[in-house]
Amino acid sequence: MEPALAAVRGKFVGGLRLTADRTGDCRMFTMALAEKAAELGVKFHYAQTIEQIAVEAGRVVGVDTDQMGRVTGDAYVCALGSYAPRVLTPIGIRLPVYPVKGYSVTLPVTDDAMAPQSTIMDETHKVAITRLGDRIRVAGQAEIAGYSNRLGPNATNTVRHVISDLFPKGGDVDRAEGWTGLRPMTPDGTPVLGGTALPNLFLNTGHGTLGWTMACGSGRAVADLVLCRTPEISFDGLTAARYGQ
């Protein structure tokens, strides 16, 4: 399964093989999804700052932005990840969604025989090592740092250590590109989906470390609500009502 680990077999007590799990490149997926959505008529407006959600008479009447002014629609979905509380709190919706910072490095494969072939999860350090073609991505850690996206000089030391420890000849760590992002965590580890006290405002946030894993299912379920269709899943325990909202 992972021949290169034979060189460091002394570091292992055992492992689990999860045959139903799958690995992919989230960036490639989202870019392809955006392209397909655009073909179907979806319009994307990037680099916009939301100034506020405008509410009148108990309904959302628009989203005020810094460049486009007020954007209006029939229904609104807040899918802002860790940043959801920043726009929801001013309109009286208080969600316990908090940003938990994670790090990754992506490095080129230097020796295919000594590199990972699929995905390895190091449970000691809570770091995932994933093979993405001619690259290796190593991601993990959990840091409480507010909304800081700063990537300090030593921030990726843990993920670098893991790849160097398990696959020392598989990739060029000196050429690793660092990245950091914020996971929208909730106290109970469950996302916040569904309707709100405002009848035309819906939520899709708080997925923690499983954003991509749950993305398509969450999107479909929330879309069903917006379009007044019967969702395929129950929203019991998923809505903001569990937090008294």
PDB file of C-alpha atoms in Angstrom:
ATOM      1  CA  MET A   1       0.000   0.000   0.000  1.00  0.00           C
ATOM      2  CA  GLU A   2       2.763   2.441   0.982  1.00  0.00           C
ATOM      3  CA  PRO A   3       6.082   0.774   0.108  1.00  0.00           C
ATOM      4  CA  ALA A   4       8.157   3.786   1.146  1.00  0.00           C
ATOM      5  CA  LEU A   5       7.126   3.327   4.781  1.00  0.00           C
ATOM      6  CA  ALA A   6       9.180   0.133   4.905  1.00  0.00           C
ATOM      7  CA  ALA A   7      12.218   2.337   5.443  1.00  0.00           C
ATOM      8  CA  VAL A   8      10.731   3.681   8.690  1.00  0.00           C
ATOM      9  CA  ARG A   9       8.783   0.613   9.858  1.00  0.00           C
ATOM     10  CA  GLY A  10      10.330   0.900  13.307  1.00  0.00           C
ATOM     11  CA  LYS A  11       8.324   4.082  13.938  1.00  0.00           C
ATOM     12  CA  PHE A  12       4.972   2.240  13.713  1.00  0.00           C
ATOM     13  CA  VAL A  13       3.007   0.115  16.152  1.00  0.00           C
ATOM     14  CA  GLY A  14       0.156  -0.411  13.704  1.00  0.00           C
ATOM     15  CA  GLY A  15      -2.295   1.269  11.412  1.00  0.00           C
ATOM     16  CA  LEU A  16      -5.773   1.218   9.927  1.00  0.00           C
ATOM     17  CA  ARG A  17      -6.599   0.903   6.247  1.00  0.00           C
ATOM     18  CA  LEU A  18      -9.836   2.710   5.368  1.00  0.00           C
ATOM     19  CA  THR A  19     -10.800   1.306   1.991  1.00  0.00           C
ATOM     20  CA  ALA A  20     -13.874   3.524   1.581  1.00  0.00           C
ATOM     21  CA  ASP A  21     -11.951   6.789   1.987  1.00  0.00           C
ATOM     22  CA  ARG A  22     -11.014   8.895  -1.010  1.00  0.00           C
ATOM     23  CA  THR A  23      -8.479  11.637  -1.689  1.00  0.00           C
ATOM     24  CA  GLY A  24      -8.610  14.579  -4.071  1.00  0.00           C
ATOM     25  CA  ASP A  25      -7.419  18.095  -4.808  1.00  0.00           C
ATOM     26  CA  CYS A  26      -9.918  20.534  -3.313  1.00  0.00           C
ATOM     27  CA  ARG A  27      -8.596  23.505  -5.292  1.00  0.00           C
ATOM     28  CA  MET A  28      -8.963  21.700  -8.615  1.00  0.00           C
ATOM     29  CA  PHE A  29     -12.455  20.572  -7.644  1.00  0.00           C
ATOM     30  CA  THR A  30     -13.669  24.042  -6.690  1.00  0.00           C
ATOM     31  CA  MET A  31     -12.195  25.619  -9.824  1.00  0.00           C
ATOM     32  CA  ALA A  32     -13.914  23.033 -12.019  1.00  0.00           C
ATOM     33  CA  LEU A  33     -17.158  23.485 -10.083  1.00  0.00           C
ATOM     34  CA  ALA A  34     -17.025  27.262 -10.529  1.00  0.00           C
ATOM     35  CA  GLU A  35     -16.432  26.831 -14.256  1.00  0.00           C
ATOM     36  CA  LYS A  36     -19.422  24.506 -14.566  1.00  0.00           C
ATOM     37  CA  ALA A  37     -21.603  26.824 -12.489  1.00  0.00           C
ATOM     38  CA  ALA A  38     -20.647  29.778 -14.697  1.00  0.00           C
ATOM     39  CA  GLU A  39     -21.718  27.790 -17.752  1.00  0.00           C
ATOM     40  CA  LEU A  40     -25.121  27.386 -16.097  1.00  0.00           C
ATOM     41  CA  GLY A  41     -25.457  31.120 -15.500  1.00  0.00           C
ATOM     42  CA  VAL A  42     -23.984  31.614 -12.033  1.00  0.00           C
ATOM     43  CA  LYS A  43     -22.150  34.936 -11.655  1.00  0.00           C
ATOM     44  CA  PHE A  44     -19.098  35.200  -9.392  1.00  0.00           C
ATOM     45  CA  HIS A  45     -17.896  38.510  -7.943  1.00  0.00           C
ATOM     46  CA  TYR A  46     -14.536  38.146  -6.223  1.00  0.00           C
ATOM     47  CA  ALA A  47     -12.601  40.455  -3.876  1.00  0.00           C
ATOM     48  CA  GLN A  48     -15.791  41.960  -2.450  1.00  0.00           C
ATOM     49  CA  THR A  49     -16.120  43.023   1.172  1.00  0.00           C
ATOM     50  CA  ILE A  50     -19.504  42.593   2.835  1.00  0.00           C
ATOM     51  CA  GLU A  51     -20.248  45.684   4.880  1.00  0.00           C
ATOM     52  CA  GLN A  52     -23.564  44.506   6.284  1.00  0.00           C
ATOM     53  CA  ILE A  53     -26.650  42.400   5.760  1.00  0.00           C
ATOM     54  CA  ALA A  54     -29.547  44.824   5.385  1.00  0.00           C
ATOM     55  CA  VAL A  55     -32.728  43.829   7.224  1.00  0.00           C
ATOM     56  CA  GLU A  56     -36.105  45.540   7.044  1.00  0.00           C
ATOM     57  CA  ALA A  57     -39.426  44.411   8.491  1.00  0.00           C
ATOM     58  CA  GLY A  58     -38.012  41.056   9.562  1.00  0.00           C
ATOM     59  CA  ARG A  59     -36.555  40.095   6.170  1.00  0.00           C
ATOM     60  CA  VAL A  60     -33.207  40.448   4.459  1.00  0.00           C
ATOM     61  CA  VAL A  61     -33.498  43.080   1.726  1.00  0.00           C
ATOM     62  CA  GLY A  62     -29.911  43.043   0.501  1.00  0.00           C
ATOM     63  CA  VAL A  63     -26.216  42.609   1.173  1.00  0.00           C
ATOM     64  CA  ASP A  64     -24.209  45.840   1.162  1.00  0.00           C
ATOM     65  CA  THR A  65     -20.728  45.530  -0.355  1.00  0.00           C
ATOM     66  CA  ASP A  66     -17.812  47.904  -0.716  1.00  0.00           C
ATOM     67  CA  GLN A  67     -17.634  47.828  -4.525  1.00  0.00           C
ATOM     68  CA  MET A  68     -20.986  46.690  -5.904  1.00  0.00           C
ATOM     69  CA  GLY A  69     -23.263  48.501  -3.514  1.00  0.00           C
ATOM     70  CA  ARG A  70     -26.341  46.596  -2.431  1.00  0.00           C
ATOM     71  CA  VAL A  71     -26.816  43.114  -3.893  1.00  0.00           C
ATOM     72  CA  THR A  72     -30.412  41.918  -3.725  1.00  0.00           C
ATOM     73  CA  GLY A  73     -32.220  38.630  -4.206  1.00  0.00           C
ATOM     74  CA  ASP A  74     -35.206  36.575  -3.140  1.00  0.00           C
ATOM     75  CA  ALA A  75     -33.240  34.386  -0.722  1.00  0.00           C
ATOM     76  CA  TYR A  76     -29.811  34.628   0.886  1.00  0.00           C
ATOM     77  CA  VAL A  77     -27.406  31.896   2.021  1.00  0.00           C
ATOM     78  CA  CYS A  78     -24.618  32.737   4.450  1.00  0.00           C
ATOM     79  CA  ALA A  79     -21.755  30.359   3.639  1.00  0.00           C
ATOM     80  CA  LEU A  80     -18.856  32.406   4.956  1.00  0.00           C
ATOM     81  CA  GLY A  81     -17.100  29.790   7.064  1.00  0.00           C
ATOM     82  CA  SER A  82     -15.278  31.303  10.029  1.00  0.00           C
ATOM     83  CA  TYR A  83     -16.391  34.778   9.026  1.00  0.00           C
ATOM     84  CA  ALA A  84     -20.122  34.070   9.314  1.00  0.00           C
ATOM     85  CA  PRO A  85     -20.407  35.503  12.860  1.00  0.00           C
ATOM     86  CA  ARG A  86     -18.964  38.813  11.701  1.00  0.00           C
ATOM     87  CA  VAL A  87     -21.928  39.535   9.450  1.00  0.00           C
ATOM     88  CA  LEU A  88     -24.577  37.658  11.424  1.00  0.00           C
ATOM     89  CA  THR A  89     -23.977  39.083  14.908  1.00  0.00           C
ATOM     90  CA  PRO A  90     -24.979  42.657  13.911  1.00  0.00           C
ATOM     91  CA  ILE A  91     -28.399  41.370  12.801  1.00  0.00           C
ATOM     92  CA  GLY A  92     -28.965  39.438  16.024  1.00  0.00           C
ATOM     93  CA  ILE A  93     -27.879  35.931  15.007  1.00  0.00           C
ATOM     94  CA  ARG A  94     -25.136  34.754  17.340  1.00  0.00           C
ATOM     95  CA  LEU A  95     -23.362  31.589  16.272  1.00  0.00           C
ATOM     96  CA  PRO A  96     -20.565  29.941  18.292  1.00  0.00           C
ATOM     97  CA  VAL A  97     -18.464  29.429  15.169  1.00  0.00           C
ATOM     98  CA  TYR A  98     -14.789  30.085  15.878  1.00  0.00           C
ATOM     99  CA  PRO A  99     -11.772  30.110  13.543  1.00  0.00           C
ATOM    100  CA  VAL A 100      -9.212  27.396  14.279  1.00  0.00           C
ATOM    101  CA  LYS A 101      -6.061  27.903  12.266  1.00  0.00           C
ATOM    102  CA  GLY A 102      -4.446  25.098  10.300  1.00  0.00           C
ATOM    103  CA  TYR A 103      -1.313  24.891   8.180  1.00  0.00           C
ATOM    104  CA  SER A 104      -0.114  23.026   5.128  1.00  0.00           C
ATOM    105  CA  VAL A 105       2.919  22.719   2.902  1.00  0.00           C
ATOM    106  CA  THR A 106       2.996  21.489  -0.684  1.00  0.00           C
ATOM    107  CA  LEU A 107       6.261  20.144  -2.060  1.00  0.00           C
ATOM    108  CA  PRO A 108       7.451  18.451  -5.247  1.00  0.00           C
ATOM    109  CA  VAL A 109       8.026  14.697  -5.384  1.00  0.00           C
ATOM    110  CA  THR A 110      11.706  13.894  -5.837  1.00  0.00           C
ATOM    111  CA  ASP A 111      11.588  10.085  -5.782  1.00  0.00           C
ATOM    112  CA  ASP A 112       8.332   8.330  -6.624  1.00  0.00           C
ATOM    113  CA  ALA A 113       9.419   5.085  -4.966  1.00  0.00           C
ATOM    114  CA  MET A 114      10.116   6.889  -1.689  1.00  0.00           C
ATOM    115  CA  ALA A 115       7.031   9.138  -1.740  1.00  0.00           C
ATOM    116  CA  PRO A 116       3.509   8.423  -0.460  1.00  0.00           C
ATOM    117  CA  GLN A 117       1.180   6.802  -2.981  1.00  0.00           C
ATOM    118  CA  SER A 118      -2.135   7.903  -1.462  1.00  0.00           C
ATOM    119  CA  THR A 119      -3.006   9.491   1.894  1.00  0.00           C
ATOM    120  CA  ILE A 120      -1.481   8.824   5.302  1.00  0.00           C
ATOM    121  CA  MET A 121      -2.839  10.206   8.569  1.00  0.00           C
ATOM    122  CA  ASP A 122      -0.280  10.626  11.333  1.00  0.00           C
ATOM    123  CA  GLU A 123      -2.458  10.350  14.428  1.00  0.00           C
ATOM    124  CA  THR A 124       0.386  11.364  16.731  1.00  0.00           C
ATOM    125  CA  HIS A 125       0.682  14.819  15.206  1.00  0.00           C
ATOM    126  CA  LYS A 126      -2.818  14.963  13.641  1.00  0.00           C
ATOM    127  CA  VAL A 127      -1.271  15.621  10.246  1.00  0.00           C
ATOM    128  CA  ALA A 128      -2.425  14.274   6.884  1.00  0.00           C
ATOM    129  CA  ILE A 129       0.015  13.499   4.059  1.00  0.00           C
ATOM    130  CA  THR A 130      -1.596  13.374   0.622  1.00  0.00           C
ATOM    131  CA  ARG A 131      -0.157  12.529  -2.777  1.00  0.00           C
ATOM    132  CA  LEU A 132      -1.412  14.885  -5.489  1.00  0.00           C
ATOM    133  CA  GLY A 133       0.220  13.762  -8.732  1.00  0.00           C
ATOM    134  CA  ASP A 134       3.768  15.077  -8.756  1.00  0.00           C
ATOM    135  CA  ARG A 135       3.227  16.940  -5.481  1.00  0.00           C
ATOM    136  CA  ILE A 136       2.810  16.051  -1.814  1.00  0.00           C
ATOM    137  CA  ARG A 137       0.543  18.049   0.466  1.00  0.00           C
ATOM    138  CA  VAL A 138       1.003  17.870   4.225  1.00  0.00           C
ATOM    139  CA  ALA A 139      -1.665  19.528   6.364  1.00  0.00           C
ATOM    140  CA  GLY A 140      -2.788  19.713   9.953  1.00  0.00           C
ATOM    141  CA  GLN A 141      -2.342  21.458  13.307  1.00  0.00           C
ATOM    142  CA  ALA A 142      -4.904  23.445  15.252  1.00  0.00           C
ATOM    143  CA  GLU A 143      -4.066  26.894  16.553  1.00  0.00           C
ATOM    144  CA  ILE A 144      -6.268  29.412  18.329  1.00  0.00           C
ATOM    145  CA  ALA A 145      -5.170  32.697  16.772  1.00  0.00           C
ATOM    146  CA  GLY A 146      -8.364  34.616  16.078  1.00  0.00           C
ATOM    147  CA  TYR A 147      -8.711  35.702  12.470  1.00  0.00           C
ATOM    148  CA  SER A 148      -4.976  35.940  11.827  1.00  0.00           C
ATOM    149  CA  ASN A 149      -3.827  34.581   8.468  1.00  0.00           C
ATOM    150  CA  ARG A 150      -0.192  35.289   9.205  1.00  0.00           C
ATOM    151  CA  LEU A 151       2.214  32.576   8.079  1.00  0.00           C
ATOM    152  CA  GLY A 152       5.200  32.964  10.386  1.00  0.00           C
ATOM    153  CA  PRO A 153       8.683  31.592   9.619  1.00  0.00           C
ATOM    154  CA  ASN A 154       8.259  28.623  11.979  1.00  0.00           C
ATOM    155  CA  ALA A 155       4.514  28.086  11.556  1.00  0.00           C
ATOM    156  CA  THR A 156       4.818  24.991   9.371  1.00  0.00           C
ATOM    157  CA  ASN A 157       7.550  23.280  11.383  1.00  0.00           C
ATOM    158  CA  THR A 158       5.241  20.484  12.568  1.00  0.00           C
ATOM    159  CA  VAL A 159       3.951  19.509   9.131  1.00  0.00           C
ATOM    160  CA  ARG A 160       7.477  19.740   7.718  1.00  0.00           C
ATOM    161  CA  HIS A 161       8.729  17.463  10.489  1.00  0.00           C
ATOM    162  CA  VAL A 162       6.089  14.820   9.733  1.00  0.00           C
ATOM    163  CA  ILE A 163       6.897  14.538   6.023  1.00  0.00           C
ATOM    164  CA  SER A 164      10.633  14.538   6.729  1.00  0.00           C
ATOM    165  CA  ASP A 165      10.184  11.890   9.408  1.00  0.00           C
ATOM    166  CA  LEU A 166       8.037   9.442   7.424  1.00  0.00           C
ATOM    167  CA  PHE A 167       9.118  10.084   3.821  1.00  0.00           C
ATOM    168  CA  PRO A 168      12.590  11.640   4.148  1.00  0.00           C
ATOM    169  CA  LYS A 169      13.551  10.954   0.528  1.00  0.00           C
ATOM    170  CA  GLY A 170      10.137  11.376  -1.081  1.00  0.00           C
ATOM    171  CA  GLY A 171       9.940  15.135  -1.552  1.00  0.00           C
ATOM    172  CA  ASP A 172      11.974  18.323  -1.488  1.00  0.00           C
ATOM    173  CA  VAL A 173      11.068  20.010   1.796  1.00  0.00           C
ATOM    174  CA  ASP A 174      13.336  22.950   0.978  1.00  0.00           C
ATOM    175  CA  ARG A 175      10.990  23.815  -1.903  1.00  0.00           C
ATOM    176  CA  ALA A 176       7.809  23.441   0.139  1.00  0.00           C
ATOM    177  CA  GLU A 177       5.207  26.181  -0.232  1.00  0.00           C
ATOM    178  CA  GLY A 178       3.414  27.072   2.984  1.00  0.00           C
ATOM    179  CA  TRP A 179      -0.248  27.983   3.411  1.00  0.00           C
ATOM    180  CA  THR A 180      -2.625  28.694   6.256  1.00  0.00           C
ATOM    181  CA  GLY A 181      -6.396  28.768   6.592  1.00  0.00           C
ATOM    182  CA  LEU A 182      -9.154  29.049   9.174  1.00  0.00           C
ATOM    183  CA  ARG A 183     -11.474  26.165  10.001  1.00  0.00           C
ATOM    184  CA  PRO A 184     -14.973  27.220  11.133  1.00  0.00           C
ATOM    185  CA  MET A 185     -15.375  25.112  14.269  1.00  0.00           C
ATOM    186  CA  THR A 186     -18.472  24.689  16.431  1.00  0.00           C
ATOM    187  CA  PRO A 187     -18.550  23.485  20.069  1.00  0.00           C
ATOM    188  CA  ASP A 188     -20.311  20.230  19.138  1.00  0.00           C
ATOM    189  CA  GLY A 189     -18.388  19.615  15.913  1.00  0.00           C
ATOM    190  CA  THR A 190     -21.542  19.740  13.798  1.00  0.00           C
ATOM    191  CA  PRO A 191     -22.163  22.301  11.038  1.00  0.00           C
ATOM    192  CA  VAL A 192     -24.892  24.927  11.221  1.00  0.00           C
ATOM    193  CA  LEU A 193     -27.367  24.492   8.374  1.00  0.00           C
ATOM    194  CA  GLY A 194     -30.866  25.578   7.487  1.00  0.00           C
ATOM    195  CA  GLY A 195     -33.197  28.458   8.167  1.00  0.00           C
ATOM    196  CA  THR A 196     -33.069  31.322  10.634  1.00  0.00           C
ATOM    197  CA  ALA A 197     -35.533  33.641  12.340  1.00  0.00           C
ATOM    198  CA  LEU A 198     -35.414  35.674   9.121  1.00  0.00           C
ATOM    199  CA  PRO A 199     -37.509  33.698   6.628  1.00  0.00           C
ATOM    200  CA  ASN A 200     -35.311  34.380   3.593  1.00  0.00           C
ATOM    201  CA  LEU A 201     -31.906  33.895   5.256  1.00  0.00           C
ATOM    202  CA  PHE A 202     -30.306  30.446   5.368  1.00  0.00           C
ATOM    203  CA  LEU A 203     -27.062  29.172   6.904  1.00  0.00           C
ATOM    204  CA  ASN A 204     -24.397  26.802   5.621  1.00  0.00           C
ATOM    205  CA  THR A 205     -21.335  27.112   7.832  1.00  0.00           C
ATOM    206  CA  GLY A 206     -19.403  25.590  10.744  1.00  0.00           C
ATOM    207  CA  HIS A 207     -18.111  22.464   8.994  1.00  0.00           C
ATOM    208  CA  GLY A 208     -14.770  22.489  10.810  1.00  0.00           C
ATOM    209  CA  THR A 209     -12.196  20.191   9.216  1.00  0.00           C
ATOM    210  CA  LEU A 210     -14.810  18.548   6.992  1.00  0.00           C
ATOM    211  CA  GLY A 211     -15.719  21.439   4.727  1.00  0.00           C
ATOM    212  CA  TRP A 212     -15.071  19.679   1.439  1.00  0.00           C
ATOM    213  CA  THR A 213     -16.312  16.347   2.764  1.00  0.00           C
ATOM    214  CA  MET A 214     -19.721  17.804   3.570  1.00  0.00           C
ATOM    215  CA  ALA A 215     -19.837  20.540   0.923  1.00  0.00           C
ATOM    216  CA  CYS A 216     -21.956  18.906  -1.759  1.00  0.00           C
ATOM    217  CA  GLY A 217     -24.391  17.296   0.649  1.00  0.00           C
ATOM    218  CA  SER A 218     -24.814  20.490   2.670  1.00  0.00           C
ATOM    219  CA  GLY A 219     -25.265  22.557  -0.468  1.00  0.00           C
ATOM    220  CA  ARG A 220     -27.927  20.216  -1.801  1.00  0.00           C
ATOM    221  CA  ALA A 221     -29.819  20.107   1.495  1.00  0.00           C
ATOM    222  CA  VAL A 222     -29.825  23.890   1.930  1.00  0.00           C
ATOM    223  CA  ALA A 223     -30.789  24.396  -1.720  1.00  0.00           C
ATOM    224  CA  ASP A 224     -33.791  22.139  -1.139  1.00  0.00           C
ATOM    225  CA  LEU A 225     -34.898  24.371   1.731  1.00  0.00           C
ATOM    226  CA  VAL A 226     -34.424  27.555  -0.283  1.00  0.00           C
ATOM    227  CA  LEU A 227     -36.480  26.118  -3.153  1.00  0.00           C
ATOM    228  CA  CYS A 228     -39.194  24.783  -0.812  1.00  0.00           C
ATOM    229  CA  ARG A 229     -38.387  21.167  -1.649  1.00  0.00           C
ATOM    230  CA  THR A 230     -38.324  18.368   0.900  1.00  0.00           C
ATOM    231  CA  PRO A 231     -34.662  17.759   1.872  1.00  0.00           C
ATOM    232  CA  GLU A 232     -33.339  14.215   1.787  1.00  0.00           C
ATOM    233  CA  ILE A 233     -32.014  14.588   5.336  1.00  0.00           C
ATOM    234  CA  SER A 234     -33.490  15.788   8.605  1.00  0.00           C
ATOM    235  CA  PHE A 235     -32.261  19.136   9.888  1.00  0.00           C
ATOM    236  CA  ASP A 236     -32.868  18.148  13.515  1.00  0.00           C
ATOM    237  CA  GLY A 237     -29.795  19.153  15.504  1.00  0.00           C
ATOM    238  CA  LEU A 238     -28.236  20.991  12.557  1.00  0.00           C
ATOM    239  CA  THR A 239     -29.917  24.400  12.659  1.00  0.00           C
ATOM    240  CA  ALA A 240     -28.995  27.473  14.685  1.00  0.00           C
ATOM    241  CA  ALA A 241     -31.939  26.683  16.963  1.00  0.00           C
ATOM    242  CA  ARG A 242     -29.720  24.347  18.972  1.00  0.00           C
ATOM    243  CA  TYR A 243     -27.829  27.456  20.092  1.00  0.00           C
ATOM    244  CA  GLY A 244     -31.015  29.338  20.917  1.00  0.00           C
ATOM    245  CA  GLN A 245     -30.994  31.312  17.677  1.00  0.00           C
TER     246      GLN A 245
END
